[in-house]
Amino acid sequence: MTTNFSVRGIVSFVGDDRVRVVNDAIYDDALNDMTYGRRIGRYLRRFNWYYPHAKDQAEYESVLAREKTGESVERPPKPPCLDLAWAQFEHVALCRYISSYKRDCEQRRYSSEKSNEDGKNNRERAEPGESDYETKLYPLFSSEKEMADWGIGVGLYFQNLRAFAIICFVAGLVSIPNMNYYSSSEYSGSFHVDNENILFHWLMKTSLVCTRTEWRACPTCDVTDWGDFPRPQDRFGVSDREDEDLKFLKQNDCKVRFREGLIMWVTMIFVAVAVLYNCYRQKAVETEYDEAEQTASDYSIQVEHPPRDSREPEEWKRFFENNFTFEDHENIHVTCVTVVLHNQHLVDKLVSRRRLLLHMEINIKHGKIFKKDDLEAV
């Protein structure tokens, strides 16, 4: 038995014969537009260990088929639909964009990857659970500008993530000569590799870690010459001779040449300049993302310290429409006016009252009816 997801619902097939819609649904998802997890779930739901209601689903579909023939049978409870849950997850929790929309009661398809002025793809974000328009999941390689539909901060996060990935990659390429020298026997000598931690040892071998060390006499050294780092137990030692105490110091014998130091210095300068440039460019990117997204704040103004007696929204609407015009002397249109009163103290009290009512409703004894208008009876 296979299942197709349509606008009407979950339509089941036995062989080539259509049985009936068995679950209501509002999405029309093609197989290629589904996540791989949903596709795997569709395959596994035939097994009881994955979908225990498989038998109930088959029985429910059988009853629906018998009802279709006119037979009077008692319909069992509708079993939960696993595919419908997957569809809810994909259309509510995951990021989607509009691929087609309806206008004047007619569906008109358009390419959601149409080019805008700069020649880049322009996708319109779909609201969670969008059912009036056909939607698709965002592709893996989406631009940061499209991610800004979820907020400018989201777009800036992915823009910075890509910028720092490029910076670190270029810095790594520049440091390849140093990595080759540090991993050679010329710098640190032989290097023991543990098969259990071969990746860790390989990464340590390409770093400045020095394994070529030697104990040398240091009569003037004392354990108090070191603080917490490096630990004296690792670098300072005293002989066990009874006649005198010979002090020794463990020293690294690895040599860092001028070439490696120059490459390291160039890498640090590159990283610093690149990070500063990215911070400077971030302001321009933020402005670009903000101008690409139209919000209510782009068409709103706020009047501070108005007259105390001007509390009527209609009066403000007439004031703006009669006293302000466009450049072509056409009167403006005010869509909405909100008058905010200085009543924060009253709002705080109302919020506290709502919390107390909710607390009372939760802790009321079982069987009693909670009425907000008659608290004495409670």
Short mmCIF file of C-alpha atoms in Angstrom, two decimals:
data_model
loop_
_atom_site.label_atom_id
_atom_site.label_comp_id
_atom_site.label_asym_id
_atom_site.label_seq_id
_atom_site.Cartn_x
_atom_site.Cartn_y
_atom_site.Cartn_z
CA MET A 1 0.00 0.00 0.00
CA THR A 2 1.33 3.43 -0.93
CA THR A 3 0.14 6.84 0.17
CA ASN A 4 -0.04 10.15 -1.67
CA PHE A 5 -0.42 13.52 0.04
CA SER A 6 -2.92 15.83 -1.60
CA VAL A 7 -4.88 18.95 -0.85
CA ARG A 8 -7.86 16.88 0.26
CA GLY A 9 -5.91 14.62 2.57
CA ILE A 10 -4.08 11.34 2.82
CA VAL A 11 -5.29 9.29 -0.14
CA SER A 12 -4.57 5.58 0.15
CA PHE A 13 -4.26 3.12 -2.69
CA VAL A 14 -4.58 -0.65 -2.69
CA GLY A 15 -3.05 -1.78 -5.94
CA ASP A 16 -4.28 0.68 -8.57
CA ASP A 17 -7.70 1.34 -6.99
CA ARG A 18 -8.27 4.53 -5.03
CA VAL A 19 -9.96 3.86 -1.70
CA ARG A 20 -10.74 7.15 -0.02
CA VAL A 21 -9.39 10.16 1.81
CA VAL A 22 -8.66 8.91 5.33
CA ASN A 23 -7.14 12.00 6.98
CA ASP A 24 -7.80 15.67 6.48
CA ALA A 25 -4.85 17.74 5.32
CA ILE A 26 -4.23 21.10 3.77
CA TYR A 27 -0.86 20.71 2.10
CA ASP A 28 0.04 19.44 -1.34
CA ASP A 29 3.61 18.17 -1.10
CA ALA A 30 5.37 16.41 -3.94
CA LEU A 31 7.73 13.61 -3.02
CA ASN A 32 10.77 15.63 -4.12
CA ASP A 33 9.73 18.49 -1.83
CA MET A 34 9.72 16.32 1.30
CA THR A 35 12.60 15.88 3.72
CA TYR A 36 14.50 12.61 3.65
CA GLY A 37 13.31 11.91 7.19
CA ARG A 38 9.70 12.06 6.06
CA ARG A 39 10.40 9.80 3.10
CA ILE A 40 12.07 7.25 5.37
CA GLY A 41 9.15 7.51 7.79
CA ARG A 42 6.73 6.79 4.96
CA TYR A 43 8.60 3.62 4.17
CA LEU A 44 8.98 2.46 7.77
CA ARG A 45 5.37 3.02 8.79
CA ARG A 46 4.42 -0.31 7.26
CA PHE A 47 6.25 -1.99 10.16
CA ASN A 48 4.50 -2.33 13.53
CA TRP A 49 7.69 -1.66 15.49
CA TYR A 50 7.84 1.82 13.92
CA TYR A 51 4.13 2.61 13.52
CA PRO A 52 2.05 0.54 15.99
CA HIS A 53 -1.21 1.86 14.48
CA ALA A 54 -0.63 0.28 11.08
CA LYS A 55 -3.33 -2.34 11.67
CA ASP A 56 -5.76 0.30 12.98
CA GLN A 57 -5.08 2.38 9.89
CA ALA A 58 -5.82 -0.57 7.59
CA GLU A 59 -9.01 -1.37 9.50
CA TYR A 60 -10.15 2.26 9.33
CA GLU A 61 -9.53 2.40 5.58
CA SER A 62 -11.44 -0.87 5.12
CA VAL A 63 -14.47 0.55 6.96
CA LEU A 64 -14.36 3.69 4.80
CA ALA A 65 -14.29 1.54 1.68
CA ARG A 66 -17.33 -0.43 2.87
CA GLU A 67 -19.17 2.81 3.63
CA LYS A 68 -18.48 3.93 0.10
CA THR A 69 -20.36 0.92 -1.26
CA GLY A 70 -23.42 1.87 0.83
CA GLU A 71 -22.94 -0.67 3.61
CA SER A 72 -23.91 0.50 7.09
CA VAL A 73 -21.02 -0.21 9.44
CA GLU A 74 -19.78 1.31 12.66
CA ARG A 75 -16.81 3.52 12.01
CA PRO A 76 -13.90 2.97 14.43
CA PRO A 77 -11.95 5.90 15.91
CA LYS A 78 -9.65 7.56 13.44
CA PRO A 79 -6.05 6.46 14.15
CA PRO A 80 -3.24 9.03 14.33
CA CYS A 81 -1.64 9.80 10.98
CA LEU A 82 2.15 9.73 10.98
CA ASP A 83 2.45 11.41 7.59
CA LEU A 84 0.23 14.26 8.70
CA ALA A 85 2.50 14.82 11.71
CA TRP A 86 5.52 14.95 9.41
CA ALA A 87 3.71 17.45 7.18
CA GLN A 88 2.90 19.61 10.21
CA PHE A 89 6.57 19.56 11.23
CA GLU A 90 7.78 20.52 7.75
CA HIS A 91 5.26 23.33 7.28
CA VAL A 92 5.38 24.83 10.77
CA ALA A 93 8.85 24.22 12.21
CA LEU A 94 11.03 24.35 9.08
CA CYS A 95 11.83 27.36 6.90
CA ARG A 96 9.75 27.59 3.72
CA TYR A 97 9.22 30.06 0.90
CA ILE A 98 6.22 30.74 -1.34
CA SER A 99 6.46 29.03 -4.73
CA SER A 100 2.96 29.93 -6.03
CA TYR A 101 0.05 32.04 -4.88
CA LYS A 102 -3.60 32.79 -5.67
CA ARG A 103 -4.97 36.08 -6.85
CA ASP A 104 -8.59 36.89 -7.78
CA CYS A 105 -9.62 33.32 -7.03
CA GLU A 106 -7.24 32.02 -9.66
CA GLN A 107 -3.92 30.34 -8.99
CA ARG A 108 -1.10 31.99 -10.84
CA ARG A 109 2.29 30.33 -10.66
CA TYR A 110 5.39 32.37 -10.73
CA SER A 111 9.05 31.56 -10.45
CA SER A 112 10.11 32.02 -6.86
CA GLU A 113 13.67 32.32 -8.07
CA LYS A 114 13.01 35.41 -10.16
CA SER A 115 15.88 37.81 -10.45
CA ASN A 116 15.79 41.12 -8.67
CA GLU A 117 17.74 44.24 -9.54
CA ASP A 118 21.11 42.81 -8.51
CA GLY A 119 20.50 39.56 -10.35
CA LYS A 120 20.22 37.39 -7.22
CA ASN A 121 17.46 34.98 -6.34
CA ASN A 122 14.56 36.54 -4.47
CA ARG A 123 12.35 34.20 -2.43
CA GLU A 124 9.43 35.36 -0.34
CA ARG A 125 9.29 33.88 3.14
CA ALA A 126 6.20 31.84 4.00
CA GLU A 127 4.56 32.14 7.38
CA PRO A 128 4.55 29.01 9.58
CA GLY A 129 1.65 26.75 8.60
CA GLU A 130 0.94 28.65 5.38
CA SER A 131 -1.81 26.80 3.47
CA ASP A 132 -3.28 29.37 1.07
CA TYR A 133 -0.09 29.47 -0.99
CA GLU A 134 2.05 26.62 -2.24
CA THR A 135 5.36 26.55 -0.37
CA LYS A 136 8.66 24.73 -0.57
CA LEU A 137 11.58 24.22 1.79
CA TYR A 138 14.47 26.63 1.47
CA PRO A 139 17.39 25.02 -0.38
CA LEU A 140 20.59 24.24 1.42
CA PHE A 141 22.55 26.99 -0.34
CA SER A 142 20.45 30.07 0.38
CA SER A 143 21.81 33.58 0.52
CA GLU A 144 22.22 35.52 3.74
CA LYS A 145 19.85 38.15 2.35
CA GLU A 146 17.08 35.56 2.21
CA MET A 147 17.85 34.47 5.77
CA ALA A 148 17.29 38.10 6.81
CA ASP A 149 13.56 37.46 6.30
CA TRP A 150 13.67 35.99 9.82
CA GLY A 151 15.27 39.14 11.16
CA ILE A 152 18.29 41.26 10.32
CA GLY A 153 20.27 39.56 13.09
CA VAL A 154 19.77 36.14 11.48
CA GLY A 155 21.08 37.39 8.14
CA LEU A 156 24.05 39.10 9.80
CA TYR A 157 24.85 35.92 11.74
CA PHE A 158 25.17 33.83 8.59
CA GLN A 159 27.05 36.62 6.82
CA ASN A 160 29.59 36.78 9.66
CA LEU A 161 29.76 32.98 9.77
CA ARG A 162 30.72 32.85 6.11
CA ALA A 163 33.18 35.75 6.47
CA PHE A 164 35.02 34.17 9.40
CA ALA A 165 35.06 30.79 7.64
CA ILE A 166 36.79 32.41 4.64
CA ILE A 167 39.21 34.30 6.91
CA CYS A 168 40.19 31.15 8.80
CA PHE A 169 40.54 29.18 5.57
CA VAL A 170 42.86 31.76 4.00
CA ALA A 171 44.87 32.01 7.24
CA GLY A 172 45.22 28.24 7.21
CA LEU A 173 46.51 28.26 3.63
CA VAL A 174 49.08 30.92 4.51
CA SER A 175 50.21 28.82 7.50
CA ILE A 176 50.80 25.63 5.50
CA PRO A 177 54.62 26.21 5.26
CA ASN A 178 54.77 26.59 9.04
CA MET A 179 52.71 23.43 9.55
CA ASN A 180 55.08 21.47 7.30
CA TYR A 181 58.11 22.71 9.22
CA TYR A 182 56.64 22.06 12.67
CA SER A 183 55.69 18.49 11.69
CA SER A 184 59.16 17.72 10.32
CA SER A 185 61.98 16.06 12.28
CA GLU A 186 64.07 19.21 11.76
CA TYR A 187 61.92 21.11 14.25
CA SER A 188 60.82 18.63 16.91
CA GLY A 189 62.61 15.38 16.14
CA SER A 190 60.76 12.08 16.28
CA PHE A 191 57.14 12.15 17.32
CA HIS A 192 55.43 9.12 18.87
CA VAL A 193 51.92 8.59 17.47
CA ASP A 194 49.31 6.71 19.47
CA ASN A 195 46.98 4.76 17.22
CA GLU A 196 44.03 5.46 19.49
CA ASN A 197 44.44 9.24 19.20
CA ILE A 198 46.04 9.54 15.79
CA LEU A 199 44.01 12.60 14.74
CA PHE A 200 44.82 14.45 17.98
CA HIS A 201 48.52 13.66 17.67
CA TRP A 202 48.58 14.70 14.01
CA LEU A 203 47.01 18.07 14.88
CA MET A 204 49.49 18.54 17.72
CA LYS A 205 52.37 17.61 15.45
CA THR A 206 51.54 20.42 13.00
CA SER A 207 51.45 22.98 15.83
CA LEU A 208 54.22 24.70 17.79
CA VAL A 209 54.27 21.93 20.40
CA CYS A 210 57.90 20.96 21.00
CA THR A 211 58.73 17.37 21.92
CA ARG A 212 62.53 17.82 21.71
CA THR A 213 63.47 18.61 25.31
CA GLU A 214 66.62 18.25 27.45
CA TRP A 215 67.39 18.46 31.20
CA ARG A 216 70.14 20.98 31.92
CA ALA A 217 71.83 22.01 35.15
CA CYS A 218 70.59 25.23 36.71
CA PRO A 219 72.30 25.90 40.10
CA THR A 220 70.59 29.27 40.57
CA CYS A 221 67.05 28.01 39.86
CA ASP A 222 64.47 27.62 42.61
CA VAL A 223 60.91 26.24 42.65
CA THR A 224 59.57 29.63 43.72
CA ASP A 225 60.70 31.16 40.44
CA TRP A 226 57.54 29.87 38.74
CA GLY A 227 53.91 30.60 39.33
CA ASP A 228 50.99 28.39 38.33
CA PHE A 229 52.13 28.12 34.71
CA PRO A 230 54.24 26.38 33.67
CA ARG A 231 54.03 23.91 36.52
CA PRO A 232 57.39 23.42 38.33
CA GLN A 233 56.78 19.68 38.54
CA ASP A 234 57.13 19.45 34.77
CA ARG A 235 60.12 21.76 34.30
CA PHE A 236 62.06 21.75 37.55
CA GLY A 237 63.86 18.83 39.20
CA VAL A 238 66.32 18.10 42.03
CA SER A 239 68.77 15.16 42.20
CA ASP A 240 68.63 12.56 45.01
CA ARG A 241 72.32 12.83 45.98
CA GLU A 242 72.86 13.10 49.73
CA ASP A 243 75.95 15.31 49.68
CA GLU A 244 74.39 18.09 47.59
CA ASP A 245 71.25 19.02 45.73
CA LEU A 246 71.75 19.40 42.00
CA LYS A 247 69.02 21.44 40.35
CA PHE A 248 67.96 20.84 36.76
CA LEU A 249 65.73 22.68 34.35
CA LYS A 250 63.86 21.10 31.44
CA GLN A 251 64.31 23.20 28.30
CA ASN A 252 62.86 22.99 24.82
CA ASP A 253 65.43 22.47 22.09
CA CYS A 254 63.21 23.39 19.12
CA LYS A 255 64.32 26.24 16.88
CA VAL A 256 61.87 28.68 15.27
CA ARG A 257 63.45 30.32 12.25
CA PHE A 258 62.86 33.83 10.98
CA ARG A 259 60.79 32.58 8.05
CA GLU A 260 58.26 30.87 10.32
CA GLY A 261 58.04 33.96 12.49
CA LEU A 262 57.45 36.18 9.45
CA ILE A 263 54.69 33.91 8.14
CA MET A 264 53.02 33.91 11.56
CA TRP A 265 53.25 37.71 11.73
CA VAL A 266 51.73 38.09 8.24
CA THR A 267 48.90 35.72 9.21
CA MET A 268 48.07 37.69 12.33
CA ILE A 269 48.08 40.98 10.40
CA PHE A 270 45.79 39.47 7.74
CA VAL A 271 43.31 38.17 10.33
CA ALA A 272 43.25 41.50 12.18
CA VAL A 273 42.72 43.55 9.00
CA ALA A 274 40.08 41.13 7.67
CA VAL A 275 38.11 41.21 10.95
CA LEU A 276 38.22 45.02 11.07
CA TYR A 277 37.07 45.22 7.45
CA ASN A 278 34.22 42.81 8.15
CA CYS A 279 33.11 44.92 11.11
CA TYR A 280 33.22 48.03 8.90
CA ARG A 281 31.29 46.31 6.10
CA GLN A 282 28.71 44.96 8.54
CA LYS A 283 27.11 48.40 8.84
CA ALA A 284 26.53 48.55 5.09
CA VAL A 285 25.20 44.98 5.04
CA GLU A 286 22.82 45.79 7.89
CA THR A 287 21.49 48.78 5.96
CA GLU A 288 21.09 46.65 2.82
CA TYR A 289 19.13 43.96 4.69
CA ASP A 290 16.98 46.57 6.43
CA GLU A 291 16.07 48.28 3.15
CA ALA A 292 15.22 44.94 1.54
CA GLU A 293 12.70 44.13 4.29
CA GLN A 294 9.58 46.27 4.50
CA THR A 295 8.06 46.47 7.96
CA ALA A 296 5.45 48.65 9.62
CA SER A 297 8.17 50.77 11.20
CA ASP A 298 9.26 51.90 7.71
CA TYR A 299 5.92 53.68 7.28
CA SER A 300 5.36 54.81 10.85
CA ILE A 301 6.16 57.95 12.80
CA GLN A 302 6.08 58.54 16.55
CA VAL A 303 5.01 61.82 18.12
CA GLU A 304 6.51 62.41 21.54
CA HIS A 305 5.17 64.82 24.21
CA PRO A 306 1.81 65.56 22.54
CA PRO A 307 -0.78 67.84 24.19
CA ARG A 308 -2.37 66.23 27.22
CA ASP A 309 -5.91 66.56 25.88
CA SER A 310 -5.16 65.02 22.43
CA ARG A 311 -6.29 61.45 23.05
CA GLU A 312 -8.66 60.86 20.12
CA PRO A 313 -7.15 58.80 17.23
CA GLU A 314 -9.59 60.28 14.72
CA GLU A 315 -8.42 63.78 15.61
CA TRP A 316 -4.79 62.79 14.95
CA LYS A 317 -5.77 61.15 11.66
CA ARG A 318 -7.50 64.32 10.43
CA PHE A 319 -4.54 66.42 11.57
CA PHE A 320 -1.98 64.50 9.52
CA GLU A 321 -4.16 64.10 6.43
CA ASN A 322 -5.08 67.80 6.33
CA ASN A 323 -1.64 69.26 7.08
CA PHE A 324 0.77 66.98 5.19
CA THR A 325 0.99 66.20 1.48
CA PHE A 326 3.28 64.39 -0.95
CA GLU A 327 5.63 66.17 -3.33
CA ASP A 328 2.89 66.20 -5.99
CA HIS A 329 0.57 67.96 -3.50
CA GLU A 330 -1.54 64.84 -3.10
CA ASN A 331 -2.95 64.34 0.36
CA ILE A 332 -1.50 61.53 2.41
CA HIS A 333 -3.53 58.65 3.82
CA VAL A 334 -3.18 57.59 7.44
CA THR A 335 -3.99 53.92 7.89
CA CYS A 336 -3.78 53.51 11.63
CA VAL A 337 -3.35 55.75 14.69
CA THR A 338 -2.47 54.45 18.14
CA VAL A 339 -2.56 56.69 21.20
CA VAL A 340 -0.40 55.28 24.01
CA LEU A 341 -1.33 56.51 27.47
CA HIS A 342 1.15 56.81 30.30
CA ASN A 343 -0.48 54.01 32.31
CA GLN A 344 2.37 51.58 32.88
CA HIS A 345 1.49 51.31 36.57
CA LEU A 346 -2.07 50.27 35.69
CA VAL A 347 -0.82 47.75 33.13
CA ASP A 348 1.51 46.19 35.71
CA LYS A 349 -1.41 45.80 38.12
CA LEU A 350 -3.54 44.13 35.43
CA VAL A 351 -0.72 41.72 34.63
CA SER A 352 -0.36 40.84 38.31
CA ARG A 353 -4.12 40.27 38.54
CA ARG A 354 -4.03 37.92 35.57
CA ARG A 355 -1.21 35.92 37.14
CA LEU A 356 -3.12 35.59 40.42
CA LEU A 357 -6.27 34.46 38.59
CA LEU A 358 -4.27 31.87 36.68
CA HIS A 359 -2.68 30.64 39.91
CA MET A 360 -6.11 30.32 41.53
CA GLU A 361 -7.53 28.46 38.54
CA ILE A 362 -4.66 25.97 38.60
CA ASN A 363 -4.92 25.28 42.34
CA ILE A 364 -8.72 25.10 42.57
CA LYS A 365 -10.15 21.88 43.96
CA HIS A 366 -11.30 19.26 41.50
CA GLY A 367 -14.98 19.53 40.65
CA LYS A 368 -15.37 23.23 41.40
CA ILE A 369 -16.10 25.69 38.64
CA PHE A 370 -13.81 28.69 38.50
CA LYS A 371 -15.58 31.96 37.69
CA LYS A 372 -13.58 35.14 37.39
CA ASP A 373 -16.67 37.28 37.97
CA ASP A 374 -17.60 35.48 41.21
CA LEU A 375 -14.41 34.86 43.15
CA GLU A 376 -16.23 34.71 46.49
CA ALA A 377 -17.96 31.52 45.43
CA VAL A 378 -14.61 29.92 44.76
#
